[in-house]
Structure formats: structure tokens, C-alpha cells
Coordinates of C-alpha atoms in Angstrom, one line a residue:
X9 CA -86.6 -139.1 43.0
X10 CA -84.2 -140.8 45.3
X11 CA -82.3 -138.5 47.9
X12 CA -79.2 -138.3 46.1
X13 CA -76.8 -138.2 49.6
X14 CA -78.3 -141.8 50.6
X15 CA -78.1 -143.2 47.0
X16 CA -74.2 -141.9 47.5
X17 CA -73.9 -143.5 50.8
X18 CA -75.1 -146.7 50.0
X19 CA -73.4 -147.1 47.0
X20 CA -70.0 -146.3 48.0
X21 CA -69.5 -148.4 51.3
X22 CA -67.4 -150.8 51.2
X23 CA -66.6 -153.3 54.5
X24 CA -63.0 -153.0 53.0
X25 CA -62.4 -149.4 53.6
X26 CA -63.0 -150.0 57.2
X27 CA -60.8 -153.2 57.6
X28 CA -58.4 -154.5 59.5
X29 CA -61.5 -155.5 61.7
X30 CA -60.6 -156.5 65.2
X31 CA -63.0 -159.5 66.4
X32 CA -64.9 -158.0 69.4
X33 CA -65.6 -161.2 72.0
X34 CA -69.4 -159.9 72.5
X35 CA -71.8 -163.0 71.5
X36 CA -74.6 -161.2 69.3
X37 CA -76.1 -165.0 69.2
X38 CA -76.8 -166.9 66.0
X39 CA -78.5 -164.5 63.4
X40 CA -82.0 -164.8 62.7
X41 CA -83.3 -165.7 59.2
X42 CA -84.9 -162.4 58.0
X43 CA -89.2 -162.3 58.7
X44 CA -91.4 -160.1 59.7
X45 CA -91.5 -159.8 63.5
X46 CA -88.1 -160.7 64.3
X47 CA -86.3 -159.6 67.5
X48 CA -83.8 -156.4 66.9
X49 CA -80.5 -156.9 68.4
X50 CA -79.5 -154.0 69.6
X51 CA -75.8 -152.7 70.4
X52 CA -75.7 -149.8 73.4
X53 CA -72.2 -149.1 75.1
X54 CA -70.7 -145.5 75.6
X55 CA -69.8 -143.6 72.4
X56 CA -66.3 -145.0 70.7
X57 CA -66.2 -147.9 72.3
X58 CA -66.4 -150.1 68.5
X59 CA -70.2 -150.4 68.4
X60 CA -69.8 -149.7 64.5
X61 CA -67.0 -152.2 64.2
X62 CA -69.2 -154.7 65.6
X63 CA -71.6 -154.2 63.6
X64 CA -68.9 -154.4 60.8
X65 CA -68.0 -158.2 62.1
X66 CA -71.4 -159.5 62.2
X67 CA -71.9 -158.7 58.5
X68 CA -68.8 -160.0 57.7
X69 CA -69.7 -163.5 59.0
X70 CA -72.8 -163.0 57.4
X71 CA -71.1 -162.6 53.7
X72 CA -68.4 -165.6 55.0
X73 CA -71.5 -167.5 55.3
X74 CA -73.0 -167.1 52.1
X75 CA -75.0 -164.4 52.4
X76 CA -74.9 -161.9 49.3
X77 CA -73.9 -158.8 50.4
X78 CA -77.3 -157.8 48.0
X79 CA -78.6 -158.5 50.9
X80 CA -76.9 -156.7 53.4
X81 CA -77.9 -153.2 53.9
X82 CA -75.7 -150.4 56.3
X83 CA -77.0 -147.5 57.0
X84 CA -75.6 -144.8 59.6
X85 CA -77.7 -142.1 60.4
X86 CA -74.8 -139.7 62.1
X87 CA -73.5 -138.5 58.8
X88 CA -74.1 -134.5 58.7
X89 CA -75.0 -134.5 55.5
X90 CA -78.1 -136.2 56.0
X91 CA -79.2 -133.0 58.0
X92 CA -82.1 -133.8 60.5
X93 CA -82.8 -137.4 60.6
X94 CA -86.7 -138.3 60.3
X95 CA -88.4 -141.5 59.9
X96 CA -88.7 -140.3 56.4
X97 CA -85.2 -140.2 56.0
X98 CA -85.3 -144.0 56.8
X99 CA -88.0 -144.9 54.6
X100 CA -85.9 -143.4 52.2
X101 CA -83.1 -145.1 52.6
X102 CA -84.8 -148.2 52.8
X103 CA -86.8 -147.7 49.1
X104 CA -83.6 -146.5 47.4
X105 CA -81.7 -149.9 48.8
X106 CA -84.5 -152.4 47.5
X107 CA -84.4 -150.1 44.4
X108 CA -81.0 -151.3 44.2
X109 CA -81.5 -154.9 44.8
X110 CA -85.0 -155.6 44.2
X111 CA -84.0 -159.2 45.3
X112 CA -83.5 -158.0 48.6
X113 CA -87.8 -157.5 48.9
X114 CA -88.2 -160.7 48.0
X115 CA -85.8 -163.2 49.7
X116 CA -85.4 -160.8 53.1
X117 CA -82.8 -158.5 54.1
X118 CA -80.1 -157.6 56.7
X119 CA -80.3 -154.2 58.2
X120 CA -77.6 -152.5 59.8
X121 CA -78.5 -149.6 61.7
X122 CA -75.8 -147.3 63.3
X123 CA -76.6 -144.6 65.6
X124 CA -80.5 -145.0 64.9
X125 CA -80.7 -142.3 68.4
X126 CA -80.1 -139.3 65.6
X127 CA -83.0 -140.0 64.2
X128 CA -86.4 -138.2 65.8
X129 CA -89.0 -140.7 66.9
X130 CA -86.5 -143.7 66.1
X131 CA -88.5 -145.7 68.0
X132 CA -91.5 -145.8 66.4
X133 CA -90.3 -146.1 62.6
X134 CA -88.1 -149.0 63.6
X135 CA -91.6 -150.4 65.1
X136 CA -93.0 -150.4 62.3
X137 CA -89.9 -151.4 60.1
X138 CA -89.8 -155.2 62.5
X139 CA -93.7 -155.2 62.1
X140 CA -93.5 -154.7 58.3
X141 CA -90.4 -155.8 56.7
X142 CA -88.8 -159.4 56.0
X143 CA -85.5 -158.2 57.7
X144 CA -83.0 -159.5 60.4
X145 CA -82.4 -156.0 62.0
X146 CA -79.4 -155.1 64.2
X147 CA -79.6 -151.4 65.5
X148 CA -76.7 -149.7 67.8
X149 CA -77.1 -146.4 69.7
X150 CA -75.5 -144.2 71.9
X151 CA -76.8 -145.5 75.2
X152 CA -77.4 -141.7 76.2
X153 CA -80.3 -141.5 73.9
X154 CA -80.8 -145.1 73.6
X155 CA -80.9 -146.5 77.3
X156 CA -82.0 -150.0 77.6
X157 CA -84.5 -149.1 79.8
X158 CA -85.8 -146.8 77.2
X159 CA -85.5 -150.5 74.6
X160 CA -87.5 -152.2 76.7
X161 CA -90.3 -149.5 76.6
X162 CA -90.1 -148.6 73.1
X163 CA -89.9 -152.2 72.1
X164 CA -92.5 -154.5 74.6
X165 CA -90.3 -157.5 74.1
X166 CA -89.1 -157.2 70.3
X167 CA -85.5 -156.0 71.2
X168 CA -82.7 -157.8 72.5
X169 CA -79.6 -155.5 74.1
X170 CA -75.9 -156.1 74.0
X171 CA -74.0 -154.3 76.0
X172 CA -70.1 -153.4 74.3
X173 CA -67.9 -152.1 76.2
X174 CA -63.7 -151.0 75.4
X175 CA -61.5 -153.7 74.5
X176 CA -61.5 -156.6 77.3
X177 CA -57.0 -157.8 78.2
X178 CA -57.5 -160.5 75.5
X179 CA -59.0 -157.8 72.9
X180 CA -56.5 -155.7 73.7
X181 CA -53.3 -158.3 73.1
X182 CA -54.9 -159.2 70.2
X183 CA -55.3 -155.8 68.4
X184 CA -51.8 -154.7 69.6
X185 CA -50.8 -158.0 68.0
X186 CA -49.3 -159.0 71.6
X187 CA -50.9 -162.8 71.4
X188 CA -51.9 -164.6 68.6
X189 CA -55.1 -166.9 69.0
X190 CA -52.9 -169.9 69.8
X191 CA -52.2 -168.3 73.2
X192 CA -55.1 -166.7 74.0
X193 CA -57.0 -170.0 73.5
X194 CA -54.2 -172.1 75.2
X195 CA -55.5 -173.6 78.2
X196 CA -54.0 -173.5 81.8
X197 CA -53.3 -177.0 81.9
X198 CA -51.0 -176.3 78.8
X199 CA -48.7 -173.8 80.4
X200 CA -46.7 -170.3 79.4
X201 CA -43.4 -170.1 79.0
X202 CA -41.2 -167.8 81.0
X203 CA -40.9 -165.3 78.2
X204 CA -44.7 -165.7 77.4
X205 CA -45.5 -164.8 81.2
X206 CA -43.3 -161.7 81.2
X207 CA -44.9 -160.7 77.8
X208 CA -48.6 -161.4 79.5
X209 CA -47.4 -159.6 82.4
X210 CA -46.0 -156.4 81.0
X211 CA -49.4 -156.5 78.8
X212 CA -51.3 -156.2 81.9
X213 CA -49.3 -153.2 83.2
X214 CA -49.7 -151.4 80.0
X215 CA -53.8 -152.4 79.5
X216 CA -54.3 -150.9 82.8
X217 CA -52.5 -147.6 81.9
X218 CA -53.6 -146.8 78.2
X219 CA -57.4 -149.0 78.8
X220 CA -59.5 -150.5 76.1
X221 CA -60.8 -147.6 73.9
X222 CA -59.9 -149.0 70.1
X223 CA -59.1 -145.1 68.8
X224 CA -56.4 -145.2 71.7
X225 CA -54.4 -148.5 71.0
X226 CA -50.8 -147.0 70.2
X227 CA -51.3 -143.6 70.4
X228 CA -48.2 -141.8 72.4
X229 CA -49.2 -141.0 75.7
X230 CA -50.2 -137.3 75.4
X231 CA -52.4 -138.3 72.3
X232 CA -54.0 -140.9 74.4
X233 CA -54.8 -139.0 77.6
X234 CA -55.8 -135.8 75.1
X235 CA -58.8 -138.4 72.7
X236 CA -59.7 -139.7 76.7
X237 CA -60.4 -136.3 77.7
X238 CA -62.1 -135.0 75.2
X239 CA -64.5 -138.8 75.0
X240 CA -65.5 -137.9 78.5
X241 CA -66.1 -134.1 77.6
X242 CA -68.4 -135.2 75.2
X243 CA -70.3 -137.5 76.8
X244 CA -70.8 -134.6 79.9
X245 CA -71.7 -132.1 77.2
X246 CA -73.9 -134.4 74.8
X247 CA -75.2 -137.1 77.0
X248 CA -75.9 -135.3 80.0
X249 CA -76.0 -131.8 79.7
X250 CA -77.6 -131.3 76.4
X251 CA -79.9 -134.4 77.0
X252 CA -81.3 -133.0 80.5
X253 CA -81.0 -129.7 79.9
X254 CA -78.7 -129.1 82.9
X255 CA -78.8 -125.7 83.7
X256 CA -75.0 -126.1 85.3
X257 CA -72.4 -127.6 82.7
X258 CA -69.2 -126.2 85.5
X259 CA -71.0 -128.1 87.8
X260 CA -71.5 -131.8 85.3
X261 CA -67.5 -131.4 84.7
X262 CA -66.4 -131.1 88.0
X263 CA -69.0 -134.1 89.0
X264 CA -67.6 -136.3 86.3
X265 CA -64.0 -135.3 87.4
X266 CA -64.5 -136.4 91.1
X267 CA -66.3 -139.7 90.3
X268 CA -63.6 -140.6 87.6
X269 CA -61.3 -139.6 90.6
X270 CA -63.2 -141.7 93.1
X271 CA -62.7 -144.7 90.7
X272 CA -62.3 -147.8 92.7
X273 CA -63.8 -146.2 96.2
X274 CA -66.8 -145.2 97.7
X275 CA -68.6 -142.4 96.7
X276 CA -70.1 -139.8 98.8
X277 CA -72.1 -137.1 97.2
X278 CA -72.3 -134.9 100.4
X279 CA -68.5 -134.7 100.0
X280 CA -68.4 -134.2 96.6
X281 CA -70.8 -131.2 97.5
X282 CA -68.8 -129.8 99.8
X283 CA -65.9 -129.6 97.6
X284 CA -68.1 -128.1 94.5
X285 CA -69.1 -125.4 96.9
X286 CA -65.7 -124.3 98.8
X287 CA -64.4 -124.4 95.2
X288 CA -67.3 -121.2 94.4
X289 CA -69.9 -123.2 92.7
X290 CA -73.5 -123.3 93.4
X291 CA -75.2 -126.6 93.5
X292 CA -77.3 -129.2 95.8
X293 CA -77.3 -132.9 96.6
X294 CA -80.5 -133.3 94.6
X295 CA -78.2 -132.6 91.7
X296 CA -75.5 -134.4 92.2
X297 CA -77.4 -137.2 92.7
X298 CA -78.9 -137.1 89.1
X299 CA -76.0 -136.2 87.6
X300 CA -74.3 -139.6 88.9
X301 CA -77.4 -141.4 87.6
X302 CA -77.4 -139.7 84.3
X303 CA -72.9 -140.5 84.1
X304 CA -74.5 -144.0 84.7
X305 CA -77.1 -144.2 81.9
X306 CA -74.4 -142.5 79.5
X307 CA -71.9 -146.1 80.5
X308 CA -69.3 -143.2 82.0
X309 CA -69.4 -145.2 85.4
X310 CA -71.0 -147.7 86.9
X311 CA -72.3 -148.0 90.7
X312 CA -71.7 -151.3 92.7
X313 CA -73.7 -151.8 95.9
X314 CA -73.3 -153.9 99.2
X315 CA -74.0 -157.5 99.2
X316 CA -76.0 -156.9 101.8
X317 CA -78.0 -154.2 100.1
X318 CA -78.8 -156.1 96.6
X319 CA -82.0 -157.1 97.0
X320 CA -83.4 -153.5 98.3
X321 CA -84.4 -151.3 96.4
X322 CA -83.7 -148.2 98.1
X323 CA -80.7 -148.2 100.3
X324 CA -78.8 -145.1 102.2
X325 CA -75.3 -146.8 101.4
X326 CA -72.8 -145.4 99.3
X327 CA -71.8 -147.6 96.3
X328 CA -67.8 -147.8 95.0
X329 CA -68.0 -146.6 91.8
X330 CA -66.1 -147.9 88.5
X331 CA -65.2 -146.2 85.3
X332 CA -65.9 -147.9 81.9
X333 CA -62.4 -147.9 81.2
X334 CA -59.2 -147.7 83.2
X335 CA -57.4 -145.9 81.0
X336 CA -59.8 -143.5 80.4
X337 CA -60.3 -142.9 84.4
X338 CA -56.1 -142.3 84.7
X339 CA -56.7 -139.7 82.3
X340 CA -59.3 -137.9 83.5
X341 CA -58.8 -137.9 87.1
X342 CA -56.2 -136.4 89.4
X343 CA -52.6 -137.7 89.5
X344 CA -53.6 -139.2 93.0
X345 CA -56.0 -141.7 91.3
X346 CA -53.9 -143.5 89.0
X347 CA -53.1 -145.6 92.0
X348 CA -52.4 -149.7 89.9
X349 CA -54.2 -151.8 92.8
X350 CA -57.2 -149.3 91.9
X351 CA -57.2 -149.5 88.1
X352 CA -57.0 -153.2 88.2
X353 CA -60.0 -153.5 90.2
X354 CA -62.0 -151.4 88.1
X355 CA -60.6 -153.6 85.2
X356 CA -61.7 -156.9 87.3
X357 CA -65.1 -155.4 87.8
X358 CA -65.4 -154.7 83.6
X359 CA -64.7 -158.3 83.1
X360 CA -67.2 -159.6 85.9
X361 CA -69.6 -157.3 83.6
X362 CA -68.5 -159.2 80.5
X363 CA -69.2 -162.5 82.3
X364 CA -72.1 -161.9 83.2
X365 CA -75.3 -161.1 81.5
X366 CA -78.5 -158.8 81.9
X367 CA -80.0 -158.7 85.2
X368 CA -77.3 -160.7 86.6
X369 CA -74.8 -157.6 86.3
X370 CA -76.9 -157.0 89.9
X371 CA -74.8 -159.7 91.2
X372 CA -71.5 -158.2 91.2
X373 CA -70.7 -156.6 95.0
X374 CA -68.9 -155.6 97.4
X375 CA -69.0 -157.5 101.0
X376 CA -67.6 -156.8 104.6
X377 CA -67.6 -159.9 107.1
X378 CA -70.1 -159.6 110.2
X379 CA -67.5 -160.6 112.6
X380 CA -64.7 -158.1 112.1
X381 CA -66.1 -155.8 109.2
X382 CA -63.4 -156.9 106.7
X383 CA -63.7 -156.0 103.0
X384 CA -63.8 -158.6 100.1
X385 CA -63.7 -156.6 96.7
X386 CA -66.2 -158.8 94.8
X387 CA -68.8 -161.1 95.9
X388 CA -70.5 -162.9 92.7
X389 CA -73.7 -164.5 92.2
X390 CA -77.6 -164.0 91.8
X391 CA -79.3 -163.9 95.0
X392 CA -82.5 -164.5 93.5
X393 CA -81.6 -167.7 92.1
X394 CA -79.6 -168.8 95.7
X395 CA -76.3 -169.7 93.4
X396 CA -73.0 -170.3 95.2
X397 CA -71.4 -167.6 95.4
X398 CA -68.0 -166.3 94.3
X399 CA -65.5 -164.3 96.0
X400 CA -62.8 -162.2 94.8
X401 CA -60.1 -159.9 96.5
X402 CA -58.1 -157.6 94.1
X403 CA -54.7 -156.2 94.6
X404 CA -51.7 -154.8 93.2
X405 CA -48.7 -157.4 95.0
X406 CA -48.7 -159.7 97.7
X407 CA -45.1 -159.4 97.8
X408 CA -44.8 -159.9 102.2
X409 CA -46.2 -161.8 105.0
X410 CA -48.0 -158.2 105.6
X411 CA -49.7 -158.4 102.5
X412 CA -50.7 -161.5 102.8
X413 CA -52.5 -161.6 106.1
X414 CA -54.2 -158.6 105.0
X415 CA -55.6 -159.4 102.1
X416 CA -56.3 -163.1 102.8
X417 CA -58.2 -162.2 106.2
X418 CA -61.6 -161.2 105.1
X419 CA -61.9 -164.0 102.0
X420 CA -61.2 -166.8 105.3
X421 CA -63.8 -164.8 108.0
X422 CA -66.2 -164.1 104.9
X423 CA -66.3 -168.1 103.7
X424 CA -66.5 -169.2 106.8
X425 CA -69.5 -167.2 107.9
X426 CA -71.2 -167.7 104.2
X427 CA -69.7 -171.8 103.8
X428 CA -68.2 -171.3 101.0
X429 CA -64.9 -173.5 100.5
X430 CA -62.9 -171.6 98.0
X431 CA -62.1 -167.8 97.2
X432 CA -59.3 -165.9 94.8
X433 CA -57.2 -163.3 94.6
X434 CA -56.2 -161.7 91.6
X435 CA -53.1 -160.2 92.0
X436 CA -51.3 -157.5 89.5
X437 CA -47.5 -158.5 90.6
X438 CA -47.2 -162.1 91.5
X439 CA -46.8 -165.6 91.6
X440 CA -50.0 -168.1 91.4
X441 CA -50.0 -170.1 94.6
X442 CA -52.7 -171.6 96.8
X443 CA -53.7 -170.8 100.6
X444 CA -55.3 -173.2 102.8
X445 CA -56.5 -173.5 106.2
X446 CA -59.2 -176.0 108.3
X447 CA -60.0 -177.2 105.0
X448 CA -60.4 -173.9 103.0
X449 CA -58.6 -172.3 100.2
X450 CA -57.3 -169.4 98.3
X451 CA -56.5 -169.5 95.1
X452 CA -54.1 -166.5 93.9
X453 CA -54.0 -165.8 90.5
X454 CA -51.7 -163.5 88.3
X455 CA -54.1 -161.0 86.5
X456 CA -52.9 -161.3 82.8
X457 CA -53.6 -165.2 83.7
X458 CA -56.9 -164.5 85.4
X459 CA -57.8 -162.1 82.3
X460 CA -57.5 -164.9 79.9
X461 CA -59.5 -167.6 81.4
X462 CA -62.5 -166.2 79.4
X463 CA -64.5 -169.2 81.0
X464 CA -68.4 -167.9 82.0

């Protein structure tokens, strides 16, 4: 007899219910015609950040390009009332679909896993589920109990991982019906009008305030900063301490407080121990340290090393550390952290991320010049692969001469010791202009402008 709740479940969704659907800008690839053996494509990213949604769009392209939705089969295993979730539970859901659309056994079928992590041994079954079935399978998971790492053992090359993260700028103008496509697809070359820059620009200041979470978009400002909160309590309570059975949960909150507040900077755990301890609480660096690495498996933060220091493994510099959202950092953190020039770097740094793919994430750093020790925000390129690099300063104005010596200084002493002939600066509040000198140059870019140049 089929398990009633599942025969309920898949009955009565509907990809209406859960419209409007904002288009995520993560490429998924072209989908696979359903066989035995395909590849998985698998969607990880920190909980709420529209994992489901995306799965949402990628079977509506499906049914837009003739496929019946007969074929299409959703299936999320985080509802309560499917109590524990076992491979059984799958097979069942599985049997009572084809039971509904015998078809589906015969021609091959979509699958549309969501939150497969609930389910105990979820590796395994969906193993066996590529091995056995005629299906074109795309799974998502909460990346605490789904880490890619954990992908690429469970799956010896059958998986392919996606990382999602919040809304990207042009997401987020777009949901809060701030630009149509016309403008977010207009090309530089093309122009903005005055009015059109103002509205880009006051876009930018708000996107750096309120973030990219979807749940947030238009939510008065308490609201937003309470949902923010409580997204990062969860993770510290689900994803850490409940996963690694941290026998300190005071001590996890007040870790993910001072990295959220160190957003932007370098981090340095023997500080942040110090702090812990004056403040009463018992802990050791040993922790710390894992509880930073287990923030980063859970996408709360992520670490950024020295240029320097990206081909070694182990290294005793600190990273700078970045949030997964700046929103979400301004509301977590102290009032002394909501500094602009620091949220728009950790927005910068989410949109290298988004740029970039896979391994090549480890070519996003930080660099200081030999000569004079001068910082440059962003250095970007593979190492491995000996590309030309690219270099990036971030800041909130440039609005004086001051300024401008400052913050041009290390991107001239750092191309001239590396030979590199250009380097940008993405500035919050401020014109775009170009710098040059002994045959170098600068190019300064508003961010809302820089933000929509969605070029790879």
C-alpha cells in the first residue's frame, strides 16, 4: 500500500503555488537526457539562500521545453510529516510516482530532490538510484550535512556541485523590480541615463544594507535584521553544534558573532580567545579553530588567504574573512561593523565567487607589495595555470586627493613589481574615471556599474 503522506505530497504540488519565481543567474548547464549513470547535479549553499527555487526554475524550463511534467518528479524530504527519512522512504516515493505515471519507467524521468541531507545514509540510496534508474537527477542539500567534499567522496565522480549563494546586485534589482532585463543586459557602450545611474546607485546602497537573502527582500528593517539573526542561529545550532556535537553552544555563538564582526578584516583567533575568556567563558584555540572551519563548511563565512600563501598548504597567516551575505553580517555583528567600504568588499568578494568556478575560487586574494607592504584588496587568477592576473582595490569614496593617493598607491607599486598593465577600483560613491602613469592604468568603476558587468 502506498504511504499515503507521499501519495499526498506528490499529488498536490503544483510549480504554481510557489510562483512568482525569480530567475537565479547560477548556470546548472544544459540538462542531461535521463539514463542510467548520469551525473547528479547537485545544489549546496547555506540554508535559505533559494536552493528550492532553483530547483523550481530548472523544471520550469524543462516543462517550457516540452517536457511533460509526467515526467517531472519533486520530492522534498524536510517535510515533518514524513517522520525519519530512510532510503525506504525514497524507494517509496519513487514506486508511488511511476505508479502514477507508469510512462515515466519507460521513457526516463526527472528527479528533483530537495534537502536529500534529511535522509539517513542519503548517499548510498541515491548511488544506487544513478546506477539503477533512467533519470536526470538534480539533488540540493544543506551544505552542513552535504559538504562538497563529502559529494566527492560519496559520489567518485558521478556528482557535479553548484554552489548558490543570496541574491547577486543584478538578482536583487530584479526581484525588487528595480531594473527590468533591458537594463541589466544593456551594455556599457550603450550608456545610463542620469536618472538610471542615481537609481543603480541608491540600489547599491540599499543591497549592501538589507543583502541578498530572498525571504528578506522588503521586509522593514527590524523584520529583516530579526529573519538574519535567527538564519545564523540556526546554522550555529544545526550545522555546527548539533552536527559536531560541540560540547560549548555559548562558546559557537559568540565565535560566529566575532567573525561576522570581523567581516572584511583579518582574523585572529588568539584574539578572539582572549575576548571569549575575559568575557567568563572557557575555551581553547584548538576550538576555535574548528569552529571557524566548521562556520566555513556550513557557507556562514568564507576565509581568503595571501597571494603569497596560495599555493601552501599549511600557512601561519591569518586570512580576512567574508560573510555569505552583507546584509546578513550588519545584522549580526556589532554596530562598529556595519562600516559601507567594508560591506562592499565582502559583496565584491561574493561576486568574484560567482565568477569564478570550482577550484578556481582558490584564486581570489589578498596581496601587499614587497617594496612598501601596501595592501591591494583582491588579486585574481589561478596560479597553477600562470594566468594574468587581476587586481582589484575596493572602497567606499574617492572623493579627495587623499583618497586617491591612498588607494591608488599599492595597485601602481603592486603592477609594477608583478608587470601587470592595468588594475581597478571599484568604488561605492563615485565617478568612473581612468588613472595613468609611465604607461599604466587605473580604471575606477562605480560599484552598481561594476555589479552589472556579469562578464566571466
Amino acid at each position: 500500500m502506498a504511504n499515503p503522506i507521499i501519495e499526498e505530497k506528490l499529488r498536490s504540488f503544483r510549480i504554481e503555488d510557489f510562483q512568482p519565481i525569480v530567475p537565479r543567474e547560477l548556470d546548472l548547464g544544459r540538462p542531461l537526457q535521463p539514463k542510467i549513470g548520469n551525473l547528479a547535479k547537485v545544489i549546496v549553499g547555506m540554508r535559505r539562500s533559494g536552493k528550492s527555487y532553483r530547483l523550481f526554475q530548472e523544471m520550469e524550463a524543462l516543462h517550457a521545453s516540452g517536457i511533460d511534467w509526467n515526467h517531472i518528479c519533486y520530492i522534498n524530504f524536510e517535510d515533518d510529516r514524513l517522520g525519519d527519512v530512510t532510503p525506504e522512504t525514497g524507494d517509496e516515493a519513487l514506486e508511488t510516482f511511476y505508479a502514477m505515471h507508469p510512462e515515466s519507467m519507460r521513457d526516463g524521468i526527472y528527479l528533483f530532490f530537495d534537502e536529500l541531507q534529511e535522509m539517513q545514509g542519503w548517499g548510498r540510496w541515491l548511488r544506487r538510484i544513478i546506477d539503477t534508474t533512467k533519470a536526470t537527477v538534480y539533488v540540493t542539500g544543506s551544505s552542513s550535512k552535504m559538504l562538497s567534499k563529502e559529494i566527492s567522496t560519496e559520489f567518485r565522480g558521478r556528482a557535479l556541485d553548484f554552489e548558490l549563494l543570496p541574491f547577486s546586485f543584478r538578482e536583487f534589482v530584479r526581484a525588487n523590480g528595480i531594473a527590468d532585463d533591458e537594463l541589466l543586459h544593456r551594455s556599457s557602450q550603450s550608456g545610463y541615463s542620469t536618472e538610471e545611474r542615481l537609481i543603480l546607485s541608491n540600489a547599491m546602497t540599499r543591497y549592501l544594507e538589507e543583502g541578498g537573502f530572498p525571504a528578506a527582500q522588503g521586509l522593514p528593517t527590524p523584520q529583516r535584521v530579526a529573519l538574519l539573526q535567527s538564519y545564523v542561529q540556526r546554522v550555529v545550532s544545526r550545522d555546527v553544534v548539533e552536527r559536531y556535537d560541540i560540547a560549548r553552544p555559548r562558546v559557537a555563538a559568540m565565535m560566529a558573532r566575532r567573525v561576522l564582526g570581523c567581516n572584511g578584516k583579518t582574523l585572529s583567533v588568539r584574539k578572539i580567545e582572549n575576548e571569549l575568556r575575559s568575557a567568563g567563558l572557557t575555551t581553547s584555540r584548538e576550538l576555535l579553530g574548528d569552529l571557524l572551519e566548521y562556520f566555513e563548511d556550513a557557507y556562514l563565512v568564507f576565509r581568503m588567504r595571501e597571494f603569497s600563501m596560495a599555493l601552501r598548504e599549511k600557512t601561519t597567516s591569518m586570512p580576512k574573512v567574508y560573510a555569505i551575505d552583507p546584509g546578513l553580517a550588519a545584522a549580526a555583528s556589532t554596530a562598529s561593523s556595519k562600516d559601507e567600504g567594508q560591506r562592499l568588499g565582502n559583496a565584491v568578494y561574493l561576486e568574484l565567487r560567482r565568477r569564478t568556478i570550482g577550484f578556481r575560487r582558490d584564486g581570489i586574494s589578498s596581496c601587499h607589495t614587497q617594496a612598501h607592504g601596501y595592501e591591494v584588496d583582491f588579486v585574481v587568477g589561478d596560479v597553477l595555470e600562470q594566468e594574468q592576473y587581476e587586481l582589484c582595490q575596493v572602497t567606499a569614496a574617492m572623493d579627495d586627493p587623499k583618497t586617491v593617493e591612498r588607494e591608488t598607491r599599492a595597485l601602481w607599486e603592486l603592477m609594477e613589481e608583478r608587470g601587470l598593465k592595468e588594475g581597478a577600483i571599484i568604488v561605492g560613491q563615485g565617478k568612473e574615471c581612468e588613472y595613468h602613469r609611465n604607461g599604466f592604468v587605473i580604471r575606477q568603476i562605480p560599484a552598481w556599474k561594476w555589479f552589472l558587468n556579469n562578464s566571466k
